[in-house]
Every structure is written in C-alpha cells, then in structure tokens.
Amino acid sequence: KRAGDQVVSGSINMSGVIKIRVSSVYSESTVARILELVENSSEKKAKAENFITKFARWYTPVVVSAALCLAFIPPIFTEGHNFSEWIGRALSFLVVSCPCALVVSVPLSFFAAIGGASRKGILVKGAGYLEALASADTVVFDKTGTLTKGNFTVSAVHPERLSEDELLDIAAAAESHSTHPIAESIVKAHGKHINPERIGSISEEAGLGIKAEIDGRIVYVGNSKLMDKVGADWRDCHHPGTVVHIADGSEYMGHIVISDVVKEHSKEAVAELKKAGIKKTVMLTGDSRKAAEQTAKTLGIDQVYSELLPGDKVQKVEELLLEKEGKEKLVFVGDGINDAPVLTRADIGIAMGAMGSDAAIEAADVVLMDDDPLKISKAIKISQKCLRIVYQNIIFALAIKFACLGLGALGIANMWFAIFADVGVMIIAVLNAVRALRVQNL
C-alpha cells in the first residue's frame, strides 16, 4: 500500500509502521458487511423438514378415530351387539398403531450416524443437515485453505545464463530481511545459510519488489512492473502462480514461480465425490484465471470462477442455487472469514476446522476437524447410508403395522400379534438404526 490507498479492514501489516486514517464507521466496514451478508443469508437458508412430525399430524388422529369407529360402529349393525369383542379388536388396533418404531428408530438413526461421523472427525451440527447432505448434487469449493494448503512454495526456477542454485541464492539473499510470505518461501526453498556480509543496502519498491546490494552489485527482485522500470528484458512464464523476476541492474537474470501447494488428498477427494453421486464440482477463488484454471484442471474440477471478491462468491452461489432442480442440494466448502456468508447461503456449508476461521466454523453446518477434503465424500456417504436405514425402518414399520391393523380389524390377529407389531418391530428397527454407527468402510 502507498499513501492515499484504501486499506480494507482485516488486512495484515507484515512489516514496518503505517498510519491509517479511519474513513468509515464500523457499520460500513468490510467486516460489518461480511457479518450482514451472513445474517441475510441465514434468513434465506432452506431447512430440512422432519418426516415424523408431518406424518404424526394426520396419522395419530386417523388411527384414534378408526379405533373408536371399530369399537362402536360394527356391533351396532351386527347381530348380538357384541361390544366386548369389537372393543378388544379396537384395543389391539391401537396397540398395533402405536408409532414407537418410527418415533424411536428414525431419530436414533440420525444420532448414530452423527456419532459415527464424529469418530471420523466430521462434526455435523444437526440431523437436518445430515439429511440434506444425502441429496447433495453440486459441491462448490473455495480454493485456498480448502483444496490447497495456503502455504506458498517455490514451484519452478527459470534462470538466464546462470544455474538455478545461483539464481535462487541471489533472490534469497535479497529477500532475506523481508517477512512477506513470498519472500519467506524463497528463503525456505534456498535452505542454506545466507552470509549477511554479502548484503549491502536494501530498499523496498512499493508495489513492485526489492532493490538490494548483493555481492557489490545492485539486484532487483520483484514483479514485471519493476523489470519495466529498470529496463530489464523480462520473460513471461507458462507455469501458473506468482512470478518473481530477478535482474542485475538492467540485465535480466531469470524468474522464480511461487505457487500454493495442493493438499495431498484433494484430487482423490474430487474423484470420490463423483463416485458418491455428485454431478458437478465448482471452484471459487480470488486467484488469477491462469492459476485457478491450472488448479481446477489438475484436480478434475468441472467449473471454475476466478478473481472473485467475498461478495462475488455469494453472487456465484446464488446463481448456482437457481440452476438446481427439484430437491437437489448445493454444498459449499470453505475455511476463511470471507467464506462465512457463502457457507450460510449454501444449502449445506462445510468448514475446515483445524485451520479455518472461527467465523467460518460458526457459520458452517458441518465441520471437518482435520481439514482433509477427502472427508467431504465420506460425510455424504454417511448421510446416504443413514437415509437408507431411515427409509428401511419407515417402510418396514409401516408395512408390518398396516398388515396387522387389517388383520386385527378382521379379528384374525390377536393381542400377541399386536404386541409384536409394536414392541417387536421397534426392537428390529432400533437394531437396524444402530448400523448407522458403522462408517469405517464408507
């Protein structure tokens, strides 16, 4: 930053002392706008509906009314008016219709699945989010810190008329007093002792790079604008990433490419998502188009949007949400405070818990405690297994109950059948629900 430039709230000053004049109140600051986006997004977030709650609205009144009708209407219109027999059938009918199996096994399936997921470092904040995950169709990633480590490293060294080690040695000496992340990555890549006696005066060219006296000669290390300023005939690089040029006076010496490191499991994670039934993967990033497209190609991402601001990410997610069909759900995965509005706007937000910001973790519905993107597909598979078990229990319980209800009304099924249809079915459904705890091989 130079005198007169605007500084966004939340920026980090890596070195030196700067004076900043506050030009807006808190309510107009960047952080405040991000929080406002979070709050507005929360209001529009879709919520999963509970099947049992909807089912009970009509099931309970219907079966109670049916039992009363069974107890009193048939004996009125039959010979002998045998009220005791029909009241007995009605009582069996009520015992069978008791929804214990559903009321117990359905929540238990979700609790078991949430417990099994937590043992694998996947924290799900509620059964509704687990249910929504099973319908995931699109997964949107933030790049830095999610698919990549967020740690800059030297990915290529391209010298002119000298060796790679010599070019890296000169650049590391010039950058040795800087605390900038790119400078630190060059020094780390050099990995050798730098003799301070080799280094003379060092000055920073604002927004351009560094001018340093190395071994008695003036060396420039920085971007292409710095090379233009000193008259060096610099070369562009076909490698994606940040290019740091080095010149001895106006004589071009070569360049070094700095790139973010892709996480070990990112490519596998994208492939596993496809196997889990995800139809589209998208990456959102503030990086340059060239670097973003290279990362997306490496990882097998279907669609990429680059050079985005936090507000742009929300807009892109809004557009993707409009493209959905039916009950399909959109998942967003991020880690930074800038991702918080998008995490809340998506149908399901997943945050990286180890290195992620508190705002992102608070806004997310699912938190991955070890930042492993491979856990995203595991979370989806756990939710799919959980929903399969839930539907199995619902279908099994209702099928047995309706069969016994019909047999009880006809006088074929006695109270023993009724008890099995109630307690027996509940025990079987509970044992089936416990299977949701087993997530080892998913």
Short mmCIF file of N, CA and C in Angstrom, two decimals, residues 12-85:
data_model
loop_
_atom_site.label_atom_id
_atom_site.label_comp_id
_atom_site.label_asym_id
_atom_site.label_seq_id
_atom_site.Cartn_x
_atom_site.Cartn_y
_atom_site.Cartn_z
N ILE A 12 -3.54 -7.36 7.00
CA ILE A 12 -2.41 -7.61 7.90
C ILE A 12 -1.19 -6.82 7.42
N ASN A 13 -0.59 -6.06 8.31
CA ASN A 13 0.66 -5.35 8.03
C ASN A 13 1.82 -6.24 8.45
N MET A 14 2.54 -6.79 7.46
CA MET A 14 3.59 -7.77 7.75
C MET A 14 4.85 -7.13 8.32
N SER A 15 5.13 -5.87 7.99
CA SER A 15 6.36 -5.23 8.50
C SER A 15 6.21 -3.72 8.47
N GLY A 16 7.05 -3.06 9.25
CA GLY A 16 7.05 -1.60 9.25
C GLY A 16 5.93 -1.01 10.07
N VAL A 17 5.87 0.33 10.09
CA VAL A 17 4.85 1.08 10.82
C VAL A 17 4.08 1.92 9.83
N ILE A 18 2.76 1.87 9.88
CA ILE A 18 1.95 2.68 8.97
C ILE A 18 0.92 3.45 9.78
N LYS A 19 0.53 4.59 9.25
CA LYS A 19 -0.53 5.40 9.84
C LYS A 19 -1.76 5.32 8.93
N ILE A 20 -2.89 4.98 9.53
CA ILE A 20 -4.13 4.82 8.77
C ILE A 20 -5.20 5.73 9.36
N ARG A 21 -5.90 6.45 8.50
CA ARG A 21 -7.00 7.29 8.95
C ARG A 21 -8.30 6.54 8.71
N VAL A 22 -9.12 6.45 9.78
CA VAL A 22 -10.42 5.78 9.66
C VAL A 22 -11.35 6.65 8.83
N SER A 23 -11.88 6.08 7.75
CA SER A 23 -12.71 6.85 6.83
C SER A 23 -14.18 6.45 6.87
N SER A 24 -14.51 5.40 7.63
CA SER A 24 -15.91 4.99 7.71
C SER A 24 -16.19 4.41 9.09
N VAL A 25 -17.47 4.44 9.48
CA VAL A 25 -17.86 3.90 10.78
C VAL A 25 -17.91 2.38 10.69
N TYR A 26 -18.01 1.73 11.85
CA TYR A 26 -17.98 0.26 11.89
C TYR A 26 -19.06 -0.35 11.02
N SER A 27 -20.25 0.23 11.02
CA SER A 27 -21.37 -0.36 10.27
C SER A 27 -21.11 -0.39 8.77
N GLU A 28 -20.15 0.43 8.30
CA GLU A 28 -19.83 0.46 6.87
C GLU A 28 -18.53 -0.26 6.55
N SER A 29 -17.91 -0.88 7.56
CA SER A 29 -16.63 -1.55 7.35
C SER A 29 -16.81 -2.88 6.62
N THR A 30 -15.69 -3.41 6.12
CA THR A 30 -15.74 -4.68 5.39
C THR A 30 -16.23 -5.81 6.28
N VAL A 31 -15.70 -5.87 7.51
CA VAL A 31 -16.10 -6.94 8.42
C VAL A 31 -17.60 -6.86 8.73
N ALA A 32 -18.10 -5.65 8.94
CA ALA A 32 -19.52 -5.47 9.23
C ALA A 32 -20.38 -5.91 8.05
N ARG A 33 -19.91 -5.62 6.82
CA ARG A 33 -20.66 -6.03 5.64
C ARG A 33 -20.67 -7.55 5.50
N ILE A 34 -19.55 -8.19 5.85
CA ILE A 34 -19.49 -9.65 5.80
C ILE A 34 -20.48 -10.24 6.79
N LEU A 35 -20.52 -9.68 8.02
CA LEU A 35 -21.46 -10.18 9.03
C LEU A 35 -22.90 -9.97 8.59
N GLU A 36 -23.17 -8.86 7.92
CA GLU A 36 -24.52 -8.59 7.42
C GLU A 36 -24.91 -9.61 6.36
N LEU A 37 -23.94 -9.97 5.50
CA LEU A 37 -24.20 -10.99 4.49
C LEU A 37 -24.54 -12.32 5.15
N VAL A 38 -23.82 -12.63 6.25
CA VAL A 38 -24.08 -13.87 6.98
C VAL A 38 -25.50 -13.89 7.51
N GLU A 39 -25.92 -12.78 8.13
CA GLU A 39 -27.25 -12.70 8.72
C GLU A 39 -28.34 -12.79 7.65
N ASN A 40 -28.15 -12.08 6.53
CA ASN A 40 -29.14 -12.11 5.47
C ASN A 40 -29.23 -13.48 4.81
N SER A 41 -28.06 -14.11 4.68
CA SER A 41 -28.03 -15.44 4.06
C SER A 41 -28.74 -16.46 4.95
N SER A 42 -28.60 -16.30 6.27
CA SER A 42 -29.22 -17.24 7.20
C SER A 42 -30.73 -17.22 7.06
N GLU A 43 -31.29 -16.04 6.78
CA GLU A 43 -32.74 -15.91 6.67
C GLU A 43 -33.27 -16.67 5.45
N LYS A 44 -32.46 -16.78 4.41
CA LYS A 44 -32.90 -17.43 3.18
C LYS A 44 -32.53 -18.90 3.12
N LYS A 45 -31.84 -19.39 4.12
CA LYS A 45 -31.36 -20.77 4.09
C LYS A 45 -32.53 -21.74 4.21
N ALA A 46 -32.56 -22.76 3.34
CA ALA A 46 -33.60 -23.78 3.40
C ALA A 46 -33.39 -24.70 4.60
N LYS A 47 -34.51 -25.12 5.23
CA LYS A 47 -34.42 -26.01 6.41
C LYS A 47 -35.07 -27.35 6.09
N ALA A 48 -34.41 -28.40 6.51
CA ALA A 48 -34.96 -29.75 6.27
C ALA A 48 -36.20 -29.97 7.13
N GLU A 49 -37.23 -30.55 6.53
CA GLU A 49 -38.47 -30.83 7.27
C GLU A 49 -38.42 -32.23 7.86
N ASN A 50 -38.98 -32.38 9.02
CA ASN A 50 -38.96 -33.67 9.71
C ASN A 50 -40.16 -34.51 9.28
N PHE A 51 -39.85 -35.69 8.73
CA PHE A 51 -40.92 -36.56 8.21
C PHE A 51 -41.89 -37.00 9.31
N ILE A 52 -41.33 -37.37 10.45
CA ILE A 52 -42.18 -37.89 11.53
C ILE A 52 -43.17 -36.84 12.01
N THR A 53 -42.73 -35.59 12.10
CA THR A 53 -43.62 -34.51 12.55
C THR A 53 -44.78 -34.35 11.58
N LYS A 54 -44.49 -34.36 10.27
CA LYS A 54 -45.56 -34.23 9.28
C LYS A 54 -46.47 -35.45 9.30
N PHE A 55 -45.85 -36.63 9.46
CA PHE A 55 -46.61 -37.87 9.46
C PHE A 55 -47.58 -37.92 10.63
N ALA A 56 -47.13 -37.45 11.82
CA ALA A 56 -47.95 -37.52 13.03
C ALA A 56 -49.17 -36.60 12.96
N ARG A 57 -49.11 -35.59 12.13
CA ARG A 57 -50.22 -34.64 12.04
C ARG A 57 -51.51 -35.31 11.59
N TRP A 58 -51.37 -36.32 10.73
CA TRP A 58 -52.60 -36.99 10.27
C TRP A 58 -52.68 -38.43 10.78
N TYR A 59 -51.54 -39.04 11.09
CA TYR A 59 -51.55 -40.45 11.50
C TYR A 59 -52.27 -40.65 12.83
N THR A 60 -51.91 -39.88 13.84
CA THR A 60 -52.49 -40.08 15.17
C THR A 60 -54.01 -39.85 15.19
N PRO A 61 -54.51 -38.72 14.68
CA PRO A 61 -55.98 -38.55 14.68
C PRO A 61 -56.70 -39.64 13.88
N VAL A 62 -56.08 -40.06 12.77
CA VAL A 62 -56.74 -41.07 11.92
C VAL A 62 -56.87 -42.40 12.64
N VAL A 63 -55.80 -42.88 13.27
CA VAL A 63 -55.86 -44.20 13.92
C VAL A 63 -56.74 -44.17 15.16
N VAL A 64 -56.74 -43.07 15.90
CA VAL A 64 -57.62 -42.98 17.08
C VAL A 64 -59.08 -42.97 16.63
N SER A 65 -59.38 -42.21 15.60
CA SER A 65 -60.75 -42.18 15.07
C SER A 65 -61.16 -43.54 14.53
N ALA A 66 -60.21 -44.21 13.84
CA ALA A 66 -60.50 -45.54 13.29
C ALA A 66 -60.77 -46.55 14.41
N ALA A 67 -60.01 -46.46 15.51
CA ALA A 67 -60.21 -47.38 16.65
C ALA A 67 -61.58 -47.16 17.29
N LEU A 68 -61.99 -45.91 17.43
CA LEU A 68 -63.31 -45.61 18.00
C LEU A 68 -64.42 -46.13 17.10
N CYS A 69 -64.24 -45.95 15.82
CA CYS A 69 -65.24 -46.46 14.87
C CYS A 69 -65.31 -47.98 14.93
N LEU A 70 -64.13 -48.62 15.03
CA LEU A 70 -64.08 -50.08 15.09
C LEU A 70 -64.74 -50.62 16.36
N ALA A 71 -64.63 -49.86 17.44
CA ALA A 71 -65.18 -50.32 18.72
C ALA A 71 -66.70 -50.20 18.78
N PHE A 72 -67.28 -49.21 18.11
CA PHE A 72 -68.71 -48.94 18.34
C PHE A 72 -69.60 -49.11 17.10
N ILE A 73 -69.10 -48.90 15.92
CA ILE A 73 -69.97 -48.96 14.74
C ILE A 73 -70.33 -50.40 14.36
N PRO A 74 -69.35 -51.33 14.23
CA PRO A 74 -69.72 -52.71 13.83
C PRO A 74 -70.71 -53.38 14.77
N PRO A 75 -70.53 -53.31 16.11
CA PRO A 75 -71.51 -54.00 16.97
C PRO A 75 -72.92 -53.45 16.87
N ILE A 76 -73.03 -52.19 16.49
CA ILE A 76 -74.38 -51.60 16.36
C ILE A 76 -75.13 -52.24 15.19
N PHE A 77 -74.36 -52.58 14.12
CA PHE A 77 -75.00 -53.09 12.89
C PHE A 77 -74.87 -54.60 12.73
N THR A 78 -74.42 -55.28 13.79
CA THR A 78 -74.32 -56.75 13.74
C THR A 78 -75.24 -57.36 14.78
N GLU A 79 -75.58 -58.64 14.54
CA GLU A 79 -76.45 -59.32 15.48
C GLU A 79 -75.72 -59.58 16.79
N GLY A 80 -76.42 -59.47 17.87
CA GLY A 80 -75.86 -59.74 19.19
C GLY A 80 -75.23 -58.54 19.84
N HIS A 81 -74.92 -57.53 19.01
CA HIS A 81 -74.33 -56.30 19.57
C HIS A 81 -73.18 -56.62 20.54
N ASN A 82 -72.22 -57.43 20.07
CA ASN A 82 -71.11 -57.89 20.92
C ASN A 82 -70.05 -56.79 21.03
N PHE A 83 -70.33 -55.86 21.94
CA PHE A 83 -69.40 -54.73 22.10
C PHE A 83 -68.04 -55.18 22.64
N SER A 84 -68.00 -56.16 23.53
CA SER A 84 -66.73 -56.57 24.14
C SER A 84 -65.75 -57.08 23.10
N GLU A 85 -66.25 -57.87 22.12
CA GLU A 85 -65.36 -58.40 21.08
C GLU A 85 -64.78 -57.27 20.23
#
